[in-house]
Coordinates of C-alpha atoms in Angstrom, one line a residue:
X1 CA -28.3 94.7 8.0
X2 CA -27.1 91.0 8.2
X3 CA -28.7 88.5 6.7
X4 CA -27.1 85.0 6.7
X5 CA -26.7 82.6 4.1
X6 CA -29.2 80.0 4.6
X7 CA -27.2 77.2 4.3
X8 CA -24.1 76.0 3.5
X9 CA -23.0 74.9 0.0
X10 CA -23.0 71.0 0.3
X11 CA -26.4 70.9 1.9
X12 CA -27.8 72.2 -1.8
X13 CA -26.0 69.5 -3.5
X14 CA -29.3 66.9 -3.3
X15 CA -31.6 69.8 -4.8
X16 CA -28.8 70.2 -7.9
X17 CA -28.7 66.5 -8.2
X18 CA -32.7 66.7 -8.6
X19 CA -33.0 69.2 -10.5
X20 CA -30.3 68.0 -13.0
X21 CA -31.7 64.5 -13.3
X22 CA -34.8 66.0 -13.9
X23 CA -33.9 68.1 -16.8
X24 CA -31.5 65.7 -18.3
X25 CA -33.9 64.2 -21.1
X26 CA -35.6 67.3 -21.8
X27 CA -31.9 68.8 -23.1
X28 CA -32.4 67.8 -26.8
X29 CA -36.0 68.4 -26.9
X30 CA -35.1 72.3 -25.6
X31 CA -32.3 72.5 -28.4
X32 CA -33.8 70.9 -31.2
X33 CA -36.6 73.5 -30.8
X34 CA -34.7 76.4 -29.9
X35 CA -32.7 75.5 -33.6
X36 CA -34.8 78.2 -35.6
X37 CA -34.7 81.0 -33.2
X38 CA -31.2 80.5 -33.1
X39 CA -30.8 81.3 -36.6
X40 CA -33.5 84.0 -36.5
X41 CA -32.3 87.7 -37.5
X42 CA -31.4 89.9 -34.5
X43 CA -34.1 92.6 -33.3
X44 CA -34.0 96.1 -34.8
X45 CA -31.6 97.7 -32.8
X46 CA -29.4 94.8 -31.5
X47 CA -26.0 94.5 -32.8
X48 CA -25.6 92.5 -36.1
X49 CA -23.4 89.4 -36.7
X50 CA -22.3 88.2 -40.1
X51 CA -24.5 85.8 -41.9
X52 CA -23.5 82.8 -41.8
X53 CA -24.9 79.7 -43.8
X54 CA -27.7 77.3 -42.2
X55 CA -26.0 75.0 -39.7
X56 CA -26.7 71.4 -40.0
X57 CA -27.8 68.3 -37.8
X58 CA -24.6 68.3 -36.2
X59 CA -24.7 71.5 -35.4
X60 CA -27.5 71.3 -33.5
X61 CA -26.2 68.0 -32.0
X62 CA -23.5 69.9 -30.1
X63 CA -25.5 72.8 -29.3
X64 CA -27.4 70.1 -27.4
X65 CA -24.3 68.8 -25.8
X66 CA -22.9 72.5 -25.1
X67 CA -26.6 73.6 -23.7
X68 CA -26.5 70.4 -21.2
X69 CA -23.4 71.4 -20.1
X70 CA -24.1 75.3 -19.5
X71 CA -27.0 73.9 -17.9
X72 CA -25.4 71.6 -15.6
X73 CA -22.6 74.8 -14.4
X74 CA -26.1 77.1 -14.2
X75 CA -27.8 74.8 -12.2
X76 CA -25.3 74.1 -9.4
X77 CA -24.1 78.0 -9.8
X78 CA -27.8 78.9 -8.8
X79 CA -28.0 76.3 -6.0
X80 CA -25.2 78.3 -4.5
X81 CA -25.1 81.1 -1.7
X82 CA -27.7 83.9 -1.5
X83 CA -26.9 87.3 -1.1
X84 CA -29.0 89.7 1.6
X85 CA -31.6 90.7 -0.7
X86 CA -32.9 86.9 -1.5
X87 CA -31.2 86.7 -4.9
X88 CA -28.9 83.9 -6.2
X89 CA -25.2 85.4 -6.2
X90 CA -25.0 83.7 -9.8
X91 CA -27.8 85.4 -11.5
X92 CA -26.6 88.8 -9.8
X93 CA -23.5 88.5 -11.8
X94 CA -25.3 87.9 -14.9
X95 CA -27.3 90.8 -14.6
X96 CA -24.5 92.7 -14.0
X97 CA -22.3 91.2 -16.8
X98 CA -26.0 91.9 -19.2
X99 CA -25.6 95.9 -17.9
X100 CA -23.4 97.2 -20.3
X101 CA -24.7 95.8 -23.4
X102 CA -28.8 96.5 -22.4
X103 CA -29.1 97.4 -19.5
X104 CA -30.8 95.8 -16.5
X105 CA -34.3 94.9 -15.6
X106 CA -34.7 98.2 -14.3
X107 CA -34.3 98.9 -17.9
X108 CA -31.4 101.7 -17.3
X109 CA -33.8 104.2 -16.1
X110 CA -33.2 107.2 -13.9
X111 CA -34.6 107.7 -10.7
X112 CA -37.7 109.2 -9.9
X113 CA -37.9 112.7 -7.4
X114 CA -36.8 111.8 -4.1
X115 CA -33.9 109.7 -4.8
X116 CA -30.9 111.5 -3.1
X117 CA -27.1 110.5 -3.5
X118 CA -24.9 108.9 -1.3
X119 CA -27.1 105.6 -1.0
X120 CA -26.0 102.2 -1.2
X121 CA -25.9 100.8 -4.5
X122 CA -27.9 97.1 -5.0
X123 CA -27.6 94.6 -7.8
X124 CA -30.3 94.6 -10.5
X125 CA -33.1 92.2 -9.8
X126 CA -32.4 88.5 -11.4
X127 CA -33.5 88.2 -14.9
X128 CA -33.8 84.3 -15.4
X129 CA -36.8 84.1 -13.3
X130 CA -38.8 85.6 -16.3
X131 CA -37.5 82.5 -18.7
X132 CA -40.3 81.3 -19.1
X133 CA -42.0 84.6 -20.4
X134 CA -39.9 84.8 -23.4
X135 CA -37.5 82.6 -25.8
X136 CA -37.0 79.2 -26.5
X137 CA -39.4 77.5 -23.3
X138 CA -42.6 79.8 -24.6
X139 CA -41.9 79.0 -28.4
X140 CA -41.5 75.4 -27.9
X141 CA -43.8 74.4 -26.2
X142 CA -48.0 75.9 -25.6
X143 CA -49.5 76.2 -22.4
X144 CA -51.6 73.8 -20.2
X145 CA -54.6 72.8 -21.3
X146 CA -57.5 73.9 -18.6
X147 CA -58.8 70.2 -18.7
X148 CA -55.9 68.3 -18.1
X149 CA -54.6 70.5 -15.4
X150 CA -58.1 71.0 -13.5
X151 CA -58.0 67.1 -13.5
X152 CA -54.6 66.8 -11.4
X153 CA -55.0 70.2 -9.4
X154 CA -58.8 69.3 -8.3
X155 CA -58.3 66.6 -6.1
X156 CA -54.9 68.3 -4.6
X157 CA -57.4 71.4 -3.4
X158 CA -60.5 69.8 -2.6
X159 CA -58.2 68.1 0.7
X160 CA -60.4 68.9 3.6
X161 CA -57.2 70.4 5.1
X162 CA -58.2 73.6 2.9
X163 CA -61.4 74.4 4.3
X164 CA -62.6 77.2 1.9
X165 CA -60.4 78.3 -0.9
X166 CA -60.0 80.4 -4.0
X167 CA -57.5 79.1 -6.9
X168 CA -56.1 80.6 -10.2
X169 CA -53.3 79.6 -12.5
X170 CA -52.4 81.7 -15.8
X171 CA -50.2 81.5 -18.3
X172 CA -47.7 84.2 -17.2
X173 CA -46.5 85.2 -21.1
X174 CA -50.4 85.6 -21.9
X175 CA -52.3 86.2 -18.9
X176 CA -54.4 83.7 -20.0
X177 CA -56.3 81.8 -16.9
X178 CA -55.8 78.3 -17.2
X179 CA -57.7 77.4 -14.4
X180 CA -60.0 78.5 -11.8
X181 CA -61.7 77.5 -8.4
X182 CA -63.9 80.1 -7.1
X183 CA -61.0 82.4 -8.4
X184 CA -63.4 85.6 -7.8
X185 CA -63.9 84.5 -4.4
X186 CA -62.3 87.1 -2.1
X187 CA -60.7 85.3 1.2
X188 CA -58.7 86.5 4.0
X189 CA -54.8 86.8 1.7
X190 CA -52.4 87.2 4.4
X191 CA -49.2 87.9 3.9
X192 CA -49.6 87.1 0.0
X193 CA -50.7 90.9 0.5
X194 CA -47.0 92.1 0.2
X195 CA -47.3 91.1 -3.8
X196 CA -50.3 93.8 -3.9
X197 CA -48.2 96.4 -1.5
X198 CA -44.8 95.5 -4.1
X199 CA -46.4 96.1 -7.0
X200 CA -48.5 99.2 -5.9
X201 CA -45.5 101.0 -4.2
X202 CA -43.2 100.2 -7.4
X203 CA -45.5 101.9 -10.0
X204 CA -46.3 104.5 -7.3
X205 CA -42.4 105.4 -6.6
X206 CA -40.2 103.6 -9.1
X207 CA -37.7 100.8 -8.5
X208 CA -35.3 103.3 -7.7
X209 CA -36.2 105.4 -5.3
X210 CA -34.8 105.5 -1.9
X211 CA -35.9 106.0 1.9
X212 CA -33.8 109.1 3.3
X213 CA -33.4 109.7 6.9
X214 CA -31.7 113.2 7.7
X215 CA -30.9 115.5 10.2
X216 CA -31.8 119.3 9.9
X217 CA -30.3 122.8 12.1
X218 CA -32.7 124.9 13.3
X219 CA -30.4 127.6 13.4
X220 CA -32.6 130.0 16.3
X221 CA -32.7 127.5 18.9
X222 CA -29.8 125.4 17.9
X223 CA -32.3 122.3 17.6
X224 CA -30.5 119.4 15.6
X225 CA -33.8 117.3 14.6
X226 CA -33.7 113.9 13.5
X227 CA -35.9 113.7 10.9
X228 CA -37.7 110.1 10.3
X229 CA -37.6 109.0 6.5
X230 CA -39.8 105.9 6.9
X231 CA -36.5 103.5 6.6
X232 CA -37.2 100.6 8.8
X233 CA -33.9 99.4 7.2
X234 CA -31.9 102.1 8.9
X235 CA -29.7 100.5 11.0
X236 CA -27.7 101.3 14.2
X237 CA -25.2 98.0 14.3
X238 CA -21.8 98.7 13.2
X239 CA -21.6 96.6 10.1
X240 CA -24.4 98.1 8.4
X241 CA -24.1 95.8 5.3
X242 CA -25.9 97.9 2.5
X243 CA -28.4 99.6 4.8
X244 CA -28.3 103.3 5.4
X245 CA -26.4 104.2 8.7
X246 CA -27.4 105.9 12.0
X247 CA -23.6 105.9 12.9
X248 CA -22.5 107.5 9.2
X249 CA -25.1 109.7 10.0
X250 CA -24.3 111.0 13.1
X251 CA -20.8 111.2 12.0
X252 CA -21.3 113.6 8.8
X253 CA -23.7 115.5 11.5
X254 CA -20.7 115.8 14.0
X255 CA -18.8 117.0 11.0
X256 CA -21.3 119.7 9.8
X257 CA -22.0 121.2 13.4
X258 CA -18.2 120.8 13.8
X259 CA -18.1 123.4 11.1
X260 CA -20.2 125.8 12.5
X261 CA -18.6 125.6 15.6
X262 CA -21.7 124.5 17.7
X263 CA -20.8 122.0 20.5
X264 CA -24.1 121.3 22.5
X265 CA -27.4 120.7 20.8
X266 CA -30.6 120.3 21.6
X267 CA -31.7 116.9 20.4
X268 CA -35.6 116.3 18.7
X269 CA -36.5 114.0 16.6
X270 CA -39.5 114.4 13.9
X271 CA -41.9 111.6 13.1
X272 CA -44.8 113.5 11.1
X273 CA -44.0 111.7 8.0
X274 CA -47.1 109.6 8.8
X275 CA -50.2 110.2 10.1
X276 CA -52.4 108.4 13.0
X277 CA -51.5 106.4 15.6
X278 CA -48.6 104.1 15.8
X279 CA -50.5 100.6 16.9
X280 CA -50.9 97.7 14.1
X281 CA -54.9 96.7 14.9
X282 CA -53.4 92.9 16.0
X283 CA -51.4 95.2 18.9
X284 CA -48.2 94.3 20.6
X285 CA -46.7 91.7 18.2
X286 CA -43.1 90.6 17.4
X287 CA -44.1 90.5 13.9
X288 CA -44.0 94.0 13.6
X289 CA -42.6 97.1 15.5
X290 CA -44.8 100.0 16.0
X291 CA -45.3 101.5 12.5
X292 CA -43.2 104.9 12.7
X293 CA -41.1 106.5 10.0
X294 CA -38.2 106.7 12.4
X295 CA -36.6 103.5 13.7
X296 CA -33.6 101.4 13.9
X297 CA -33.7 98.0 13.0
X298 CA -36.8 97.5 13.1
X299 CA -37.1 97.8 16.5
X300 CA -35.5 94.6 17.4
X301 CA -33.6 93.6 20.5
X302 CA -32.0 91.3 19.7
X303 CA -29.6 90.7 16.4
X304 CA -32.1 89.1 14.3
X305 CA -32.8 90.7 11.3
X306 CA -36.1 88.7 9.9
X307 CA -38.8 86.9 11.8
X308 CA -40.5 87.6 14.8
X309 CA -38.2 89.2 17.7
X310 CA -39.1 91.6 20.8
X311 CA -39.4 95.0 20.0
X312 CA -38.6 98.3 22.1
X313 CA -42.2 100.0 22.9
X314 CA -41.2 103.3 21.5
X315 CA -38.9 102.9 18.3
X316 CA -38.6 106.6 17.6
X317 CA -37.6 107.9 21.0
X318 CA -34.8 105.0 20.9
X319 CA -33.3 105.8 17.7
X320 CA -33.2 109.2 19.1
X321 CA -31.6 107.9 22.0
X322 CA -28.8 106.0 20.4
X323 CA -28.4 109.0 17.8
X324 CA -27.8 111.6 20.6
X325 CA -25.2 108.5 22.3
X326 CA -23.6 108.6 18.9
X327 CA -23.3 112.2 18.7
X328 CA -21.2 112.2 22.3
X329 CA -18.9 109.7 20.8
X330 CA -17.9 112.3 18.0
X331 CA -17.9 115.2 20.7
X332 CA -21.5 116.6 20.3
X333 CA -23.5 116.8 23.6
X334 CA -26.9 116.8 23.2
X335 CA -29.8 116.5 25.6
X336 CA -31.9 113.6 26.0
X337 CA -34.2 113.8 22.6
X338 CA -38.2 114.5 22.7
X339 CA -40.5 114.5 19.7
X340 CA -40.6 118.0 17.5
X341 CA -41.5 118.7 13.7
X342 CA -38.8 120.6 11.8
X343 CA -39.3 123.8 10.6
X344 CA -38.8 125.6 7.3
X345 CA -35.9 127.8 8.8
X346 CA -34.0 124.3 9.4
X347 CA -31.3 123.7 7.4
X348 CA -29.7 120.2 6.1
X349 CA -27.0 118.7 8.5
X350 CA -26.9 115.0 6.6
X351 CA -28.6 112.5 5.1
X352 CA -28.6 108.7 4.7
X353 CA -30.5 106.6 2.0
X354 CA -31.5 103.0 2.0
X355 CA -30.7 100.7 -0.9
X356 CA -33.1 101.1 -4.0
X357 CA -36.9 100.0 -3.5
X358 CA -36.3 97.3 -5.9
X359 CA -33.7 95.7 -3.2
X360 CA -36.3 96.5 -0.4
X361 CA -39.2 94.9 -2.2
X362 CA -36.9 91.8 -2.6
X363 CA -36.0 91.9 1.1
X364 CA -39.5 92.6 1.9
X365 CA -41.0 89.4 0.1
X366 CA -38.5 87.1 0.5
X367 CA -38.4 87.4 4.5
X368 CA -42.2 88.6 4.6
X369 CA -40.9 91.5 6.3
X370 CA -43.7 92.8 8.2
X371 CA -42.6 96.4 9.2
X372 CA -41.1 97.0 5.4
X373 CA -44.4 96.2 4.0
X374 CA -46.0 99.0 6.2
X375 CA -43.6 101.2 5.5
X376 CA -43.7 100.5 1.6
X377 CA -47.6 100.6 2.2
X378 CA -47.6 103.8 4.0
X379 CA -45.0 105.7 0.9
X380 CA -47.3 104.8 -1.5
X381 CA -50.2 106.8 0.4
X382 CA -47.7 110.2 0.3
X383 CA -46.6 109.3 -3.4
X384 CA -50.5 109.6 -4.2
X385 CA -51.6 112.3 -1.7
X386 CA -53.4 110.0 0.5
X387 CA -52.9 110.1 4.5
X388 CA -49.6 108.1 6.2
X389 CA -52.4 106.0 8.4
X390 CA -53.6 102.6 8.1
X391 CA -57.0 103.8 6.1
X392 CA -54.8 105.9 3.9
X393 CA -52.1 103.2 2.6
X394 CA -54.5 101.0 2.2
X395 CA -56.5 103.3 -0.5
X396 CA -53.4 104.3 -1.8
X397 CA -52.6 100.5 -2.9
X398 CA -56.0 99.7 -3.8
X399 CA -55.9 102.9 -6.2
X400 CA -52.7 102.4 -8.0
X401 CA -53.7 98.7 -8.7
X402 CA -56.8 99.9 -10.5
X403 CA -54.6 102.3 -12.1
X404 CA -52.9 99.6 -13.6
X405 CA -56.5 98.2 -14.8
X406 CA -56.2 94.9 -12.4
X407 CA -59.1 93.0 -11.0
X408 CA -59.8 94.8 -7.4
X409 CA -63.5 93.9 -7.2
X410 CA -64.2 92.6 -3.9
X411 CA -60.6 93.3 -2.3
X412 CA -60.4 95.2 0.8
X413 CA -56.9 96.3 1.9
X414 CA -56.6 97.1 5.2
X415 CA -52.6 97.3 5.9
X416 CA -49.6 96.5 3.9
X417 CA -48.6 93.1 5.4
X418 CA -51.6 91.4 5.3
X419 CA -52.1 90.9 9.1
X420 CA -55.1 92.8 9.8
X421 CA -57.7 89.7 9.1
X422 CA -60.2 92.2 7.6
X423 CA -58.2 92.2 4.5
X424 CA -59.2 90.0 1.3
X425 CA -58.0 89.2 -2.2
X426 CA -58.7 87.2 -4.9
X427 CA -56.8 84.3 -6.6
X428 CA -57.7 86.3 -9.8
X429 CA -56.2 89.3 -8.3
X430 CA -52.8 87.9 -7.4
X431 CA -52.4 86.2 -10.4
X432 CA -52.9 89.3 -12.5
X433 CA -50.4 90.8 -9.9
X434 CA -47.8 88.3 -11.3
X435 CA -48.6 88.6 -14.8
X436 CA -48.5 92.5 -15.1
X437 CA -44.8 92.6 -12.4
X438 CA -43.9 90.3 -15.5
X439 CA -45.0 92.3 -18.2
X440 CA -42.2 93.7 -20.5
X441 CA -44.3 97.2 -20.4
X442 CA -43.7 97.5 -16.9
X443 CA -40.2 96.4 -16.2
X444 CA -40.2 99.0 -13.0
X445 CA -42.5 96.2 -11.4
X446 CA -39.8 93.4 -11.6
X447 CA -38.5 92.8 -8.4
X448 CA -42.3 91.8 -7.3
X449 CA -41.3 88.7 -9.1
X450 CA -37.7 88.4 -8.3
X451 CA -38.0 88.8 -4.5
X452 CA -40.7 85.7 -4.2
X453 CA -38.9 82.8 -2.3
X454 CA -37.9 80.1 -3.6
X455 CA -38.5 76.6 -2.9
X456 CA -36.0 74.7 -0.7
X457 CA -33.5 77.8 -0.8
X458 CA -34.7 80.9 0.3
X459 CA -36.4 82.9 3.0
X460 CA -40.1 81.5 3.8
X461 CA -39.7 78.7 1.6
X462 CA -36.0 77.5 2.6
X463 CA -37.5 74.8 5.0
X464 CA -40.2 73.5 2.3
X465 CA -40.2 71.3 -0.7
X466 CA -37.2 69.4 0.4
X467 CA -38.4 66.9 -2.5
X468 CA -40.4 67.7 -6.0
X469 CA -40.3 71.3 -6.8
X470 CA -37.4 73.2 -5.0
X471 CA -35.8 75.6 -6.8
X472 CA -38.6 75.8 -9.6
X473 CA -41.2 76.9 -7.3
X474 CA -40.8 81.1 -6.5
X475 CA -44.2 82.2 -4.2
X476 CA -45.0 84.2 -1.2
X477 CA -46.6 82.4 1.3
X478 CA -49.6 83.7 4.0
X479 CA -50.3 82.4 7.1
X480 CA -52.5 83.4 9.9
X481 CA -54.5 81.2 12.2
X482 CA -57.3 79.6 10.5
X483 CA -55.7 81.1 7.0
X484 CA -52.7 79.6 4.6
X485 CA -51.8 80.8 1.1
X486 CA -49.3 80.6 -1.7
X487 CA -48.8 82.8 -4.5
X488 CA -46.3 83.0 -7.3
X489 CA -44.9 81.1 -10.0
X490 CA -43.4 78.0 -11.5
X491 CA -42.0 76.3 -14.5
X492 CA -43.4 73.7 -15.1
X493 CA -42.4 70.5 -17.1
X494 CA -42.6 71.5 -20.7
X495 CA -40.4 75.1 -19.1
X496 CA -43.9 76.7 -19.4
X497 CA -43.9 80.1 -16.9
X498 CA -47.2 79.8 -15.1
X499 CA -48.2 82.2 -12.1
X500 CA -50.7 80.3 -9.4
X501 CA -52.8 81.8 -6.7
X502 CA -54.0 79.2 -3.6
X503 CA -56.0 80.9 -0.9
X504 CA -56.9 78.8 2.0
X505 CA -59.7 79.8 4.8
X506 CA -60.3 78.4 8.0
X507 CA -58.1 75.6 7.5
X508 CA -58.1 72.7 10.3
X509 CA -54.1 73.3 10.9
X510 CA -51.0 75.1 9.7
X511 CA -49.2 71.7 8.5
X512 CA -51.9 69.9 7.2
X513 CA -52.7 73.0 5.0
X514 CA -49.6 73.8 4.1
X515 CA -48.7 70.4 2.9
X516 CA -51.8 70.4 1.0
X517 CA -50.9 74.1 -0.9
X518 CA -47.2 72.5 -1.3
X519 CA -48.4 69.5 -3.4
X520 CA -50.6 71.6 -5.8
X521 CA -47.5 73.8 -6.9
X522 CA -45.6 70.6 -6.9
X523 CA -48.0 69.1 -9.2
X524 CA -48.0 72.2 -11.5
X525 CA -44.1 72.1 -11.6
X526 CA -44.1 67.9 -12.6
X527 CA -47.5 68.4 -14.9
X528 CA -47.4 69.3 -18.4
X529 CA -50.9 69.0 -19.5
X530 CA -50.9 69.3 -22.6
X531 CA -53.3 68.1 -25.0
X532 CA -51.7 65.2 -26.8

């Protein structure tokens, strides 16, 4: 599936220019204090290097000079061109380039059950959004102090804009809450939800498992069945970009009937991966395609592969459709397809896997990806044993996040997208998200943090903080009528990692409110409070 670059090169060039300037004096602070862990021994394990004798002043003097520069070249590198999943081209190659020697931020592991071959392979998640968690940023310099920040983030929330509201920020290496506003306060969370489906569906399935959509023989009837994965992904265009294929598919199931000689089929296709009925509880909706394990691009009629777009009323019967179409090109007939369930009997024609669930929890929060999030929601409920419905994912979640001993009391989770109004979080809550997806223990929770947007380059923050913050804010945004909130993280300006939660009810208008959530983070980025 397509996703285009955002914009072009030159029109990143003021945000480098910012963000340089803005870092310039703090060069030989950051070296001067990163000296000592230079010269500190190497972990156990690590590859030794010959001691060498304590390097003097001038040492440090062009480490300063040689970090400004690397700086400079990282900066404009990661300004650059985005890839489809969200993440900087420049920090892909790192983690790539980091691979061989230890691995990636999936931390090498092996994939859980259900992970077939044959699926597109996906870049590790970026590891220089966790900076701040570890290093020379964390040793040099402490956190906030809750007085000093509560003085300049106040005012910034109390903007009648807000209406009524619910504020964290911790100190992401710690998980130490810095400040609070009615942090326990559960409010309507929007699609700040997807953090709580992301991490949930991560520890439930692993970072690397993948969505298969296959086709089965039912040998008595000669019944090909098209068997629904839960892939909203899956796509029928014919540059399929990374996504699994319904044209691969149909070609390898050509090939495999080929085989066995069989000409004409009888075309079905199975959707009983989930359970319940089809309809979000906001109903018809461009945000979001009826929720079906079997579909093909998400519905969408049009080419638009993120936001809102007109979807076909019946996603299942028209992948079918366009499968049995594809099938005729490769000299299958089949007749026109109705819904079935396959049987035991049935035998494995082919099969076609999305990318990793890392790369779809990426895709999912950077473009708040409405009909992934369900679909992420509704695998966590089969990982756990609960029912494919609405009721069921939503338990599912809510159980794996107090698995991993995080603050659910007062959230209700109705749906995986945070659409449904009846749902509610807590700035506490969200927060704690952040922390734990940054938490060395559980490096299969990553991508939670590496797929937030950020500010004035990517997905649903690409059109804000065109001054100030962009490119050191990263935060998934929620927005319903009458509700706007942020969530994520930010370095702010002693390279302190902080995550922030800003929930916002029955706000008096989209713009006002959002300008009003998009100053806070600002402020957190530009604010050091520290205690002198």
């Amino acid at each position: 599936m397509v996703v285009p670059e955002l914009r072009p090169w030159r029109a990143a060039v003021p945000h480098v220019v910012r963000i340089a300037d803005a870092v310039r004096p703090r060069l030989a602070r950051v070296a001067a204090a990163a000296g000592p862990w230079f010269t500190r021994g190497r972990r156990p394990g690590s590859p030794q290097a010959p001691r060498v004798a304590r390097p003097g002043t001038g040492w440090y003097t062009a480490t300063a000079a040689t970090a400004g520069l690397a700086l400079a070249a990282g900066v404009a590198t990661a300004a650059g061109p985005w890839d489809s999943s969200g993440q900087r081209t420049a920090e892909r190659h790192r983690a790539v380039a980091l691979e061989a020697s230890r691995g990636t931020d999936h931390d090498g592991s092996r994939a859980r059950a259900g992970t077939p071959p044959r699926g597109p392979g996906a870049a590790p998640p970026a590891p220089s959004v966790l900076t701040g968690l570890g290093g020379t940023a964390t040793a040099a310099r402490s956190a906030p102090a809750g007085k000093a920040l509560a003085t300049v983030i106040d005012p910034l929330l109390k903007d009648p804009a807000l209406g009524r509201r619910s504020a964290a920020v911790v100190d992401a290496a710690t998980g130490r809450r810095l400040y609070g506003a009615d942090s326990a306060n559960a409010l309507t969370p929007a699609s700040t939800t997807k953090i709580a489906t992301a991490v949930a569906a991560l520890s439930a399935l692993g970072p690397d498992h993948r969505l298969t959509t296959r086709t089965v023989y039912e040998p008595d009837t000669k019944e090909v069945v098209l068997v629904g994965g839960g892939d909203p992904t899956l796509t029928a265009r014919k540059k399929a970009k990374g996504s699994a294929s319904l044209r691969d598919l149909a070609a390898r199931t050509a090939a495999a009937l080929g085989k066995r000689g069989v000409r004409k089929v009888t075309l079905s296709y199975d959707t009983t991966l989930y359970k319940g009925g089809t309809a979000h509880p906001i109903g018809v909706n461009p945000n979001l395609a009826a929720v079906t394990p079997l579909m093909a691009d998400e519905g969408r009629t049009d080419d638009s592969s993120s936001g809102p777009a007109p979807r076909v009323a019946d996603p299942a019967a028209d992948a079918a459709r366009t499968f049995g179409d594809l099938l005729k090109k490769h000299g299958i007939t089949a007749t026109p397809p109705g819904p079935s369930k396959s049987s035991t009997r049935a035998t494995t024609l082919a099969t076609v896997s999305s990318p990793p669930l890392s790369s779809l929890v990426e895709r999912m929060l950077t473009h708040s990806d409405n009909d992934l999030a369900e679909a992420l929601a509704r695998h966590t409920a089969v990982a756990t044993g609960k029912p494919a419905d609405f009721a069921g994912a939503g338990a599912a979640v809510t159980a794996r996040l107090k698995q991993l001993k995080l603050p659910v009391k007062g959230v209700v989770i109705k749906d995986g997208s945070g659409l449904d109004r009846g749902g509610r979080l807590t700035a506490d809550l969200l927060t704690a998200l952040l922390v734990k997806a940054g938490d060395p223990a559980h490096p299969e929770l990553r991508s939670a943090l590496t797929g937030l947007p950020v500010a004035g380059f990517t997905g649903t923050l690409s059109g804000r903080y065109a001054d100030g913050a962009a490119g050191v804010v990263r935060a998934k945004t929620g927005t319903l009528t009458g509700v706007n909130t942020l969530a994520g993280t930010v370095v702010d300006r002693d390279g302190r990692l902080l995550a922030f939660a800003f929930l916002a009810n029955d706000t008096t208008g989209p713009e006002a409110a959002q300008t009003a959530l998009d100053k806070a983070a600002t402020a957190l980025a530009t604010c050091g409070c520290r205690t002198p």
